[in-house]
Coordinates of N, CA and C in Angstrom, one line a residue:
Chain Z
G285 N 6.3 91.6 38.9 CA 7.5 91.0 39.5 C 8.5 90.6 38.5
Q286 N 9.6 90.2 39.0 CA 10.7 89.7 38.1 C 10.7 88.2 38.0
N287 N 10.9 87.7 36.8 CA 10.9 86.3 36.6 C 11.9 85.9 35.5
I288 N 12.8 85.0 35.9 CA 13.8 84.5 34.9 C 13.7 83.0 34.9
D289 N 13.5 82.4 33.8 CA 13.3 81.0 33.7 C 14.4 80.3 32.9
Q290 N 14.9 79.2 33.4 CA 15.8 78.4 32.6 C 15.6 77.0 33.1
P291 N 16.0 76.0 32.2 CA 15.8 74.6 32.6 C 16.6 74.2 33.8
T292 N 16.1 73.3 34.6 CA 16.8 72.9 35.8 C 18.0 72.1 35.6
E293 N 17.9 71.1 34.7 CA 19.0 70.3 34.4 C 19.1 69.9 32.9
M294 N 20.3 69.7 32.5 CA 20.6 69.2 31.1 C 21.7 68.3 31.1
T295 N 21.7 67.3 30.2 CA 22.9 66.4 30.0 C 23.3 66.4 28.6
A296 N 24.6 66.4 28.4 CA 25.1 66.5 27.0 C 26.4 65.6 27.0
T297 N 26.8 65.3 25.8 CA 27.9 64.4 25.6 C 29.2 65.2 25.3
E298 N 30.3 64.7 25.8 CA 31.6 65.3 25.5 C 31.8 65.5 24.0
G299 N 32.3 66.7 23.6 CA 32.5 67.0 22.2 C 31.3 67.5 21.5
A300 N 30.1 67.5 22.1 CA 28.9 67.9 21.4 C 28.7 69.4 21.7
I301 N 27.6 69.9 21.2 CA 27.1 71.3 21.4 C 25.9 71.3 22.2
V302 N 25.8 72.2 23.2 CA 24.6 72.3 24.0 C 24.1 73.8 24.0
Q303 N 22.8 74.0 24.0 CA 22.2 75.3 24.1 C 21.4 75.4 25.4
I304 N 21.7 76.4 26.2 CA 20.9 76.6 27.5 C 20.1 77.8 27.3
N305 N 18.8 77.7 27.4 CA 17.9 78.8 27.1 C 17.5 79.5 28.4
C306 N 17.2 80.8 28.2 CA 16.7 81.6 29.4 C 15.7 82.6 28.9
T307 N 14.5 82.7 29.5 CA 13.5 83.7 29.2 C 13.4 84.6 30.4
Y308 N 13.1 85.8 30.2 CA 13.0 86.8 31.3 C 11.8 87.7 31.1
Q309 N 11.2 88.1 32.2 CA 10.2 89.1 32.3 C 10.6 90.0 33.5
T310 N 11.1 91.2 33.2 CA 11.6 92.1 34.2 C 11.0 93.5 34.0
S311 N 10.9 94.3 35.0 CA 10.4 95.6 34.9 C 11.2 96.5 34.1
G312 N 12.5 96.2 33.9 CA 13.3 97.0 33.1 C 14.4 96.1 32.5
F313 N 15.2 96.6 31.6 CA 16.3 95.8 31.1 C 17.5 96.6 30.8
N314 N 18.6 96.2 31.3 CA 19.9 97.0 31.1 C 21.0 96.0 31.0
G315 N 20.7 94.8 30.3 CA 21.8 93.8 30.0 C 21.5 92.5 30.7
L316 N 22.0 91.5 30.0 CA 21.8 90.1 30.5 C 23.2 89.4 30.6
F317 N 23.4 88.7 31.7 CA 24.7 88.1 32.0 C 24.5 86.6 32.1
W318 N 25.6 85.9 31.7 CA 25.7 84.5 32.0 C 26.9 84.2 32.9
Y319 N 26.6 83.4 33.9 CA 27.7 83.0 34.8 C 27.8 81.5 34.8
Q320 N 29.0 81.0 35.1 CA 29.2 79.6 35.4 C 29.6 79.4 36.8
Q321 N 29.0 78.3 37.4 CA 29.3 78.1 38.8 C 29.6 76.6 39.0
H322 N 30.8 76.2 39.4 CA 31.1 74.9 39.7 C 30.8 74.7 41.2
A323 N 30.4 73.4 41.6 CA 30.0 73.1 42.9 C 31.0 73.6 43.9
G324 N 30.6 74.4 44.9 CA 31.4 74.8 46.0 C 32.3 76.0 45.6
E325 N 32.1 76.6 44.4 CA 32.9 77.7 44.0 C 32.1 78.9 43.7
A326 N 32.8 80.0 43.4 CA 32.1 81.3 43.1 C 31.5 81.2 41.7
P327 N 30.4 81.9 41.5 CA 29.9 82.1 40.1 C 31.0 83.0 39.4
T328 N 31.3 82.6 38.1 CA 32.3 83.3 37.4 C 31.6 83.8 36.1
F329 N 31.9 85.1 35.7 CA 31.3 85.8 34.6 C 31.7 85.1 33.3
L330 N 30.7 84.8 32.5 CA 31.0 84.3 31.1 C 30.8 85.3 30.0
S331 N 29.6 85.9 30.0 CA 29.2 86.8 28.9 C 28.2 87.8 29.3
Y332 N 28.1 88.8 28.4 CA 27.2 89.9 28.6 C 26.6 90.3 27.3
N333 N 25.2 90.5 27.2 CA 24.5 91.0 26.0 C 23.6 92.1 26.4
V334 N 23.7 93.2 25.7 CA 22.7 94.2 25.9 C 22.0 94.6 24.6
L335 N 22.6 94.3 23.4 CA 22.0 94.5 22.1 C 21.6 93.1 21.6
D336 N 20.6 93.1 20.7 CA 20.2 91.9 20.0 C 21.3 91.3 19.2
G337 N 21.4 90.0 19.3 CA 22.4 89.3 18.4 C 23.3 88.3 19.2
L338 N 24.3 87.9 18.6 CA 25.2 86.9 19.1 C 26.5 87.4 19.5
E339 N 27.0 87.1 20.7 CA 28.3 87.4 21.2 C 29.1 86.2 21.3
E340 N 30.2 86.1 20.6 CA 31.0 84.9 20.6 C 32.3 85.1 21.4
K341 N 32.6 84.1 22.2 CA 33.9 84.2 23.0 C 34.4 82.8 23.2
G342 N 35.3 82.4 22.2 CA 35.8 81.1 22.2 C 34.8 80.0 22.0
R343 N 34.8 79.0 22.9 CA 33.8 77.9 22.8 C 32.4 78.3 23.2
F344 N 32.3 79.5 23.9 CA 31.0 79.9 24.4 C 30.5 81.1 23.6
S345 N 29.2 81.1 23.3 CA 28.5 82.2 22.6 C 27.2 82.4 23.4
S346 N 26.8 83.7 23.3 CA 25.5 84.0 24.0 C 24.7 84.9 23.0
F347 N 23.4 84.6 23.0 CA 22.5 85.3 22.1 C 21.4 86.0 22.9
L348 N 20.9 87.1 22.3 CA 19.9 87.9 23.0 C 18.8 88.4 22.0
S349 N 17.6 88.2 22.3 CA 16.5 88.9 21.6 C 15.6 89.6 22.6
R350 N 15.8 91.0 22.6 CA 15.1 91.8 23.6 C 13.6 91.8 23.4
S351 N 13.1 91.7 22.2 CA 11.7 91.7 21.9 C 11.0 90.5 22.4
K352 N 11.8 89.4 22.4 CA 11.2 88.1 22.9 C 11.5 87.8 24.3
G353 N 12.3 88.7 25.0 CA 12.8 88.4 26.3 C 13.4 87.0 26.4
Y354 N 14.4 86.8 25.6 CA 15.0 85.5 25.4 C 16.5 85.6 25.2
S355 N 17.2 84.6 25.8 CA 18.6 84.5 25.6 C 19.0 83.0 25.6
Y356 N 20.1 82.7 24.9 CA 20.6 81.4 25.1 C 22.2 81.5 25.2
L357 N 22.7 80.5 25.9 CA 24.1 80.3 26.0 C 24.5 79.0 25.2
L358 N 25.4 79.1 24.3 CA 25.8 78.0 23.4 C 27.2 77.5 23.8
L359 N 27.3 76.3 24.1 CA 28.6 75.7 24.5 C 29.0 74.7 23.4
K360 N 30.2 74.9 22.8 CA 30.6 74.0 21.7 C 31.8 73.2 22.2
E361 N 32.0 72.0 21.5 CA 33.1 71.1 21.8 C 33.2 70.9 23.3
L362 N 32.1 70.4 23.9 CA 32.0 70.2 25.3 C 33.1 69.4 25.9
Q363 N 33.5 69.9 27.1 CA 34.5 69.1 27.8 C 34.0 68.8 29.2
M364 N 34.6 67.8 29.8 CA 34.1 67.3 31.1 C 34.1 68.4 32.1
K365 N 35.0 69.3 32.0 CA 35.1 70.4 33.0 C 34.0 71.5 32.8
D366 N 33.2 71.3 31.7 CA 32.1 72.2 31.6 C 30.9 71.8 32.4
S367 N 31.0 70.7 33.1 CA 29.9 70.3 34.0 C 29.9 71.3 35.1
A368 N 28.8 72.0 35.2 CA 28.6 73.1 36.2 C 27.2 73.6 36.1
S369 N 26.9 74.5 37.0 CA 25.6 75.2 36.9 C 25.8 76.5 36.1
Y370 N 24.8 76.9 35.2 CA 24.9 78.1 34.4 C 23.8 79.0 34.8
L371 N 24.1 80.2 35.2 CA 23.2 81.1 35.8 C 22.9 82.2 34.8
C372 N 21.7 82.5 34.5 CA 21.2 83.6 33.7 C 20.8 84.7 34.6
A373 N 21.3 86.0 34.3 CA 20.9 87.1 35.2 C 20.7 88.3 34.4
V374 N 19.8 89.1 34.9 CA 19.4 90.4 34.2 C 19.6 91.6 35.1
R375 N 20.2 92.6 34.6 CA 20.3 93.9 35.3 C 19.0 94.7 34.9
D376 N 18.1 94.9 35.8 CA 16.8 95.5 35.4 C 16.8 97.0 35.6
R377 N 17.9 97.5 36.2 CA 18.0 99.0 36.4 C 19.3 99.5 35.9
G378 N 19.4 100.8 35.7 CA 20.7 101.4 35.2 C 21.6 101.5 36.4
G379 N 22.9 101.9 36.0 CA 23.9 102.2 37.0 C 24.4 100.9 37.6
N380 N 25.1 101.1 38.8 CA 25.7 100.0 39.5 C 24.8 99.3 40.4
T381 N 23.8 98.6 39.8 CA 22.7 97.9 40.6 C 22.9 96.4 40.5
P382 N 22.3 95.7 41.5 CA 22.4 94.3 41.5 C 21.7 93.6 40.4
L383 N 22.1 92.3 40.2 CA 21.5 91.5 39.1 C 20.4 90.6 39.7
V384 N 19.4 90.3 38.8 CA 18.3 89.4 39.2 C 18.7 88.1 38.5
F385 N 18.7 87.0 39.3 CA 19.2 85.7 38.8 C 18.1 84.7 38.6
G386 N 18.2 83.8 37.6 CA 17.4 82.6 37.5 C 17.9 81.6 38.5
K387 N 17.2 80.4 38.5 CA 17.6 79.4 39.4 C 18.9 78.6 38.9
G388 N 19.3 78.8 37.7 CA 20.4 78.1 37.2 C 20.1 76.8 36.5
T389 N 20.9 76.4 35.6 CA 20.8 75.1 34.9 C 22.0 74.3 35.2
R390 N 21.8 73.1 35.7 CA 22.9 72.2 36.1 C 23.2 71.4 34.8
L391 N 24.3 71.5 34.2 CA 24.7 70.8 33.1 C 25.7 69.7 33.5
S392 N 25.4 68.5 33.0 CA 26.2 67.3 33.2 C 26.8 66.9 31.9
V393 N 28.1 66.9 31.7 CA 28.7 66.4 30.5 C 29.2 65.0 30.7
I394 N 28.8 64.1 29.9 CA 29.1 62.7 30.0 C 30.0 62.2 28.9
A395 N 30.7 61.2 29.1 CA 31.6 60.6 28.1 C 30.9 59.9 27.0
Chain T
E24 N 40.9 82.5 41.2 CA 41.0 83.7 42.1 C 40.2 84.8 41.4
T25 N 39.1 85.2 42.1 CA 38.2 86.1 41.5 C 38.5 87.5 42.0
G26 N 39.3 87.7 43.0 CA 39.6 89.0 43.6 C 38.6 89.3 44.7
V27 N 37.7 88.4 45.0 CA 36.8 88.6 46.2 C 37.0 87.4 47.1
T28 N 37.4 87.7 48.3 CA 37.8 86.6 49.3 C 36.8 86.6 50.4
Q29 N 36.2 85.4 50.7 CA 35.3 85.3 51.8 C 35.8 84.3 52.9
T30 N 35.6 84.7 54.1 CA 36.0 83.8 55.2 C 34.9 83.8 56.3
P31 N 34.6 82.7 57.0 CA 35.2 81.4 56.7 C 34.5 80.8 55.5
R32 N 35.1 79.7 55.0 CA 34.5 79.0 53.9 C 33.3 78.1 54.4
H33 N 33.4 77.6 55.6 CA 32.4 76.8 56.2 C 32.1 77.3 57.6
L34 N 30.9 77.3 58.0 CA 30.5 77.7 59.4 C 29.3 76.9 59.9
V35 N 29.5 76.2 61.0 CA 28.4 75.5 61.7 C 28.2 76.3 63.0
M36 N 26.9 76.6 63.3 CA 26.6 77.3 64.5 C 25.2 77.0 65.0
G37 N 25.1 77.1 66.3 CA 23.8 76.9 66.9 C 22.9 78.1 66.8
M38 N 21.7 77.9 67.1 CA 20.7 79.0 66.9 C 20.9 80.2 67.8
T39 N 21.6 80.0 68.9 CA 21.8 81.1 69.9 C 23.2 81.7 69.7
N40 N 24.0 81.2 68.8 CA 25.4 81.8 68.7 C 25.3 83.1 67.9
K41 N 26.4 83.8 68.1 CA 26.7 85.0 67.3 C 28.0 84.8 66.5
K42 N 27.9 85.0 65.2 CA 29.1 84.9 64.4 C 29.1 86.0 63.3
S43 N 30.2 86.1 62.6 CA 30.3 87.1 61.5 C 30.9 86.5 60.3
L44 N 30.4 86.8 59.1 CA 31.0 86.5 57.8 C 31.8 87.7 57.3
K45 N 32.9 87.4 56.7 CA 33.8 88.5 56.2 C 34.0 88.4 54.7
C46 N 34.0 89.5 54.0 CA 34.3 89.6 52.6 C 35.2 90.7 52.3
E47 N 36.2 90.5 51.5 CA 37.2 91.5 51.1 C 37.4 91.4 49.6
Q48 N 37.3 92.6 49.0 CA 37.6 92.6 47.5 C 38.8 93.4 47.2
H49 N 39.6 92.9 46.3 CA 40.9 93.5 45.9 C 40.8 94.1 44.5
L50 N 39.6 94.5 44.1 CA 39.4 94.9 42.7 C 39.2 96.4 42.5
G51 N 39.2 97.1 43.6 CA 39.0 98.6 43.6 C 37.5 99.0 43.3
H52 N 36.6 98.0 43.5 CA 35.2 98.3 43.2 C 34.6 99.2 44.3
N53 N 33.5 99.8 44.0 CA 32.8 100.7 45.0 C 31.5 100.2 45.4
A54 N 31.0 99.1 44.9 CA 29.7 98.5 45.3 C 30.0 97.1 45.8
M55 N 29.3 96.7 46.9 CA 29.4 95.3 47.4 C 28.0 94.8 47.8
Y56 N 27.9 93.5 47.7 CA 26.6 92.9 47.8 C 26.7 91.6 48.6
W57 N 25.6 91.3 49.4 CA 25.4 90.0 50.0 C 24.3 89.3 49.3
Y58 N 24.5 88.0 48.9 CA 23.4 87.2 48.3 C 23.3 85.9 49.1
K59 N 22.1 85.3 49.2 CA 21.9 84.0 49.8 C 21.6 83.0 48.6
Q60 N 22.3 81.9 48.7 CA 22.0 80.8 47.6 C 21.6 79.6 48.3
S61 N 20.3 79.2 48.1 CA 19.7 78.0 48.7 C 19.5 77.0 47.6
A62 N 19.4 75.7 47.9 CA 19.2 74.7 46.9 C 17.9 74.9 46.1
K63 N 18.0 74.8 44.8 CA 16.9 74.9 43.9 C 16.2 76.2 44.0
K64 N 16.9 77.3 44.4 CA 16.3 78.6 44.4 C 17.3 79.5 43.7
P65 N 16.8 80.6 43.1 CA 17.8 81.6 42.5 C 18.5 82.3 43.6
L66 N 19.7 82.9 43.2 CA 20.4 83.7 44.2 C 19.4 84.9 44.7
E67 N 19.4 85.0 46.0 CA 18.5 86.1 46.6 C 19.4 87.2 47.1
L68 N 19.1 88.4 46.5 CA 19.8 89.6 47.0 C 19.4 89.9 48.4
M69 N 20.4 90.2 49.3 CA 20.1 90.6 50.7 C 20.4 92.1 50.9
F70 N 21.6 92.5 50.6 CA 22.0 93.9 50.9 C 22.9 94.4 49.8
V71 N 22.9 95.7 49.6 CA 23.7 96.4 48.7 C 24.4 97.6 49.3
Y72 N 25.7 97.8 49.1 CA 26.4 98.9 49.6 C 27.1 99.6 48.5
N73 N 26.9 100.9 48.4 CA 27.6 101.8 47.4 C 28.4 102.8 48.2
F74 N 29.7 102.8 47.9 CA 30.6 103.8 48.6 C 30.3 103.7 50.2
K75 N 30.3 102.5 50.7 CA 30.1 102.3 52.1 C 28.7 102.5 52.7
E76 N 27.8 103.1 51.9 CA 26.5 103.4 52.3 C 25.5 102.3 51.9
Q77 N 24.7 101.8 52.8 CA 23.7 100.8 52.4 C 22.6 101.4 51.5
T78 N 22.5 100.9 50.3 CA 21.5 101.4 49.4 C 20.3 100.5 49.2
E79 N 20.4 99.2 49.6 CA 19.3 98.3 49.5 C 19.3 97.3 50.6
N80 N 18.2 97.1 51.2 CA 17.9 96.0 52.1 C 16.7 95.3 51.6
N81 N 16.9 94.1 51.1 CA 15.8 93.3 50.5 C 14.9 92.6 51.5
S82 N 14.4 93.4 52.4 CA 13.5 92.8 53.4 C 14.1 91.6 54.2
V83 N 15.3 91.8 54.6 CA 16.1 90.8 55.3 C 15.8 90.9 56.8
P84 N 15.5 89.7 57.4 CA 15.3 89.7 58.9 C 16.4 90.4 59.6
S85 N 16.1 91.0 60.8 CA 17.1 91.7 61.5 C 18.1 90.8 62.2
R86 N 17.9 89.5 62.2 CA 19.0 88.6 62.7 C 20.2 88.6 61.8
F87 N 20.1 89.2 60.6 CA 21.2 89.4 59.7 C 21.6 90.9 59.8
S88 N 22.8 91.3 60.1 CA 23.1 92.7 60.2 C 24.4 92.9 59.5
P89 N 24.3 93.7 58.4 CA 25.5 94.0 57.6 C 26.3 95.2 58.1
E90 N 27.6 95.2 57.8 CA 28.5 96.3 58.1 C 29.5 96.5 57.0
C91 N 29.7 97.7 56.6 CA 30.6 98.0 55.5 C 31.6 99.2 56.0
P92 N 32.7 98.8 56.6 CA 33.6 99.9 57.2 C 34.3 100.7 56.1
N93 N 34.5 100.1 54.9 CA 35.1 100.8 53.8 C 34.7 100.1 52.5
S94 N 35.1 100.6 51.4 CA 34.7 100.0 50.1 C 35.3 98.7 49.8
S95 N 36.3 98.2 50.6 CA 36.9 96.9 50.3 C 36.4 95.8 51.2
H96 N 35.8 96.2 52.3 CA 35.4 95.2 53.3 C 33.9 95.2 53.5
L97 N 33.3 94.0 53.7 CA 31.9 93.9 54.0 C 31.7 92.7 55.0
F98 N 30.9 92.9 56.0 CA 30.7 91.9 57.0 C 29.2 91.6 57.0
L99 N 28.9 90.4 57.5 CA 27.5 90.0 57.7 C 27.5 89.4 59.1
H100 N 26.9 90.1 60.1 CA 26.8 89.7 61.5 C 25.6 88.8 61.6
L101 N 25.7 87.7 62.3 CA 24.7 86.7 62.4 C 24.3 86.5 63.9
H102 N 23.0 86.5 64.2 CA 22.6 86.4 65.6 C 21.2 85.7 65.7
T103 N 21.2 84.6 66.5 CA 19.9 83.8 66.7 C 19.3 83.4 65.4
L104 N 20.1 82.7 64.5 CA 19.6 82.3 63.2 C 18.7 81.1 63.4
Q105 N 17.9 80.8 62.3 CA 17.0 79.7 62.2 C 17.5 78.6 61.3
P106 N 17.1 77.4 61.4 CA 17.5 76.3 60.5 C 17.4 76.7 59.1
E107 N 16.3 77.4 58.7 CA 16.1 77.7 57.3 C 17.1 78.7 56.8
D108 N 17.9 79.3 57.7 CA 19.0 80.2 57.2 C 20.2 79.5 56.7
S109 N 20.2 78.2 56.9 CA 21.3 77.4 56.3 C 21.4 77.5 54.8
A110 N 22.5 77.9 54.3 CA 22.6 78.2 52.9 C 24.1 78.6 52.5
L111 N 24.3 78.9 51.3 CA 25.6 79.5 50.9 C 25.4 81.0 50.8
Y112 N 26.3 81.7 51.5 CA 26.2 83.2 51.5 C 27.3 83.7 50.6
L113 N 26.9 84.4 49.5 CA 27.9 84.9 48.6 C 28.0 86.4 48.7
C114 N 29.3 86.8 48.6 CA 29.6 88.3 48.5 C 30.0 88.6 47.1
A115 N 29.6 89.8 46.6 CA 30.0 90.2 45.3 C 30.4 91.7 45.3
S116 N 31.1 92.1 44.3 CA 31.4 93.5 44.1 C 31.3 93.9 42.7
S117 N 31.2 95.2 42.4 CA 31.2 95.6 41.0 C 31.5 97.1 41.0
Q118 N 31.7 97.6 39.8 CA 32.0 99.0 39.6 C 31.1 99.6 38.6
P119 N 30.9 100.9 38.5 CA 30.0 101.5 37.6 C 30.3 101.2 36.2
S120 N 29.3 101.3 35.3 CA 29.5 101.1 33.9 C 30.5 102.0 33.3
S121 N 31.3 101.5 32.3 CA 32.3 102.2 31.7 C 32.2 102.2 30.2
G122 N 32.2 103.3 29.5 CA 32.2 103.3 28.1 C 30.9 102.6 27.5
G123 N 29.9 102.6 28.3 CA 28.6 101.9 27.8 C 28.6 100.5 28.1
Y124 N 29.7 99.9 28.6 CA 29.8 98.5 28.9 C 29.3 98.3 30.4
N125 N 28.3 97.4 30.5 CA 27.7 97.1 31.8 C 28.6 96.2 32.6
Q126 N 29.1 96.6 33.7 CA 30.1 95.8 34.4 C 29.4 94.6 35.2
P127 N 30.0 93.5 35.1 CA 29.5 92.3 35.8 C 29.8 92.4 37.3
Q128 N 29.1 91.6 38.1 CA 29.5 91.4 39.5 C 30.5 90.3 39.6
H129 N 31.4 90.5 40.5 CA 32.5 89.5 40.7 C 32.2 88.9 42.1
F130 N 32.1 87.5 42.2 CA 31.7 86.8 43.4 C 32.9 86.2 44.1
G131 N 32.7 86.1 45.4 CA 33.6 85.2 46.2 C 33.1 83.8 46.2
D132 N 33.9 82.9 46.8 CA 33.5 81.5 46.8 C 32.4 81.2 47.8
G133 N 32.1 82.1 48.6 CA 30.9 81.9 49.5 C 31.3 81.3 50.9
T134 N 30.4 81.4 51.8 CA 30.5 80.8 53.1 C 29.3 79.8 53.2
R135 N 29.6 78.5 53.4 CA 28.6 77.5 53.6 C 28.2 77.5 55.0
L136 N 27.0 78.0 55.3 CA 26.5 78.1 56.7 C 25.5 77.0 57.0
S137 N 25.7 76.4 58.2 CA 24.8 75.3 58.6 C 24.4 75.7 60.0
I138 N 23.0 75.8 60.2 CA 22.5 76.1 61.5 C 21.9 74.9 62.2
L139 N 22.4 74.6 63.4 CA 22.0 73.3 64.1 C 20.8 73.6 65.0

């Protein structure tokens, strides 16, 4: 079966750095995605990794290790508006196929 | 604005009612998806359409009936739903990989459905 694990909740302080981990066991692997979802809104695409290593995009970075089935999302210089759920998702097949999602990590940024 | 519009945003219906959810994408994508999002559960894939043809049905009960008249529009027809069907229903679209880059799915804001 497909399994994607991430912590349920995390709390971090404004201005700090937080790392949200994701581990996956899927029948195939064709890329890992991170999404941000504010309450009552659409999940919005943050990052994509298909090769091992770190992808940096402003305050957000995402890391992938395919041999370990592991990824993390790193958020720097946290802002209050970063309070949201962060969804880890894997495309387990090639082509234009749907993603398999984890349950999401609810991040609360406090002053 | 994600380019994917869902209506209505909120829907309350009784178990014997019939209603429809609508999704429209303005991104020129050729694949569309319905997902169900319940509290403390991962997004659950329901249906996939590619070029208007249904390519996946993830063992969804027949009280949910999808329709895709063209690549830009997707409907989810609801009939005699159960209280456990109360959830956020998300529509998404995507296009095939380009230049080796795996294209993400783009989501609408969802319809919050409550079954009385």
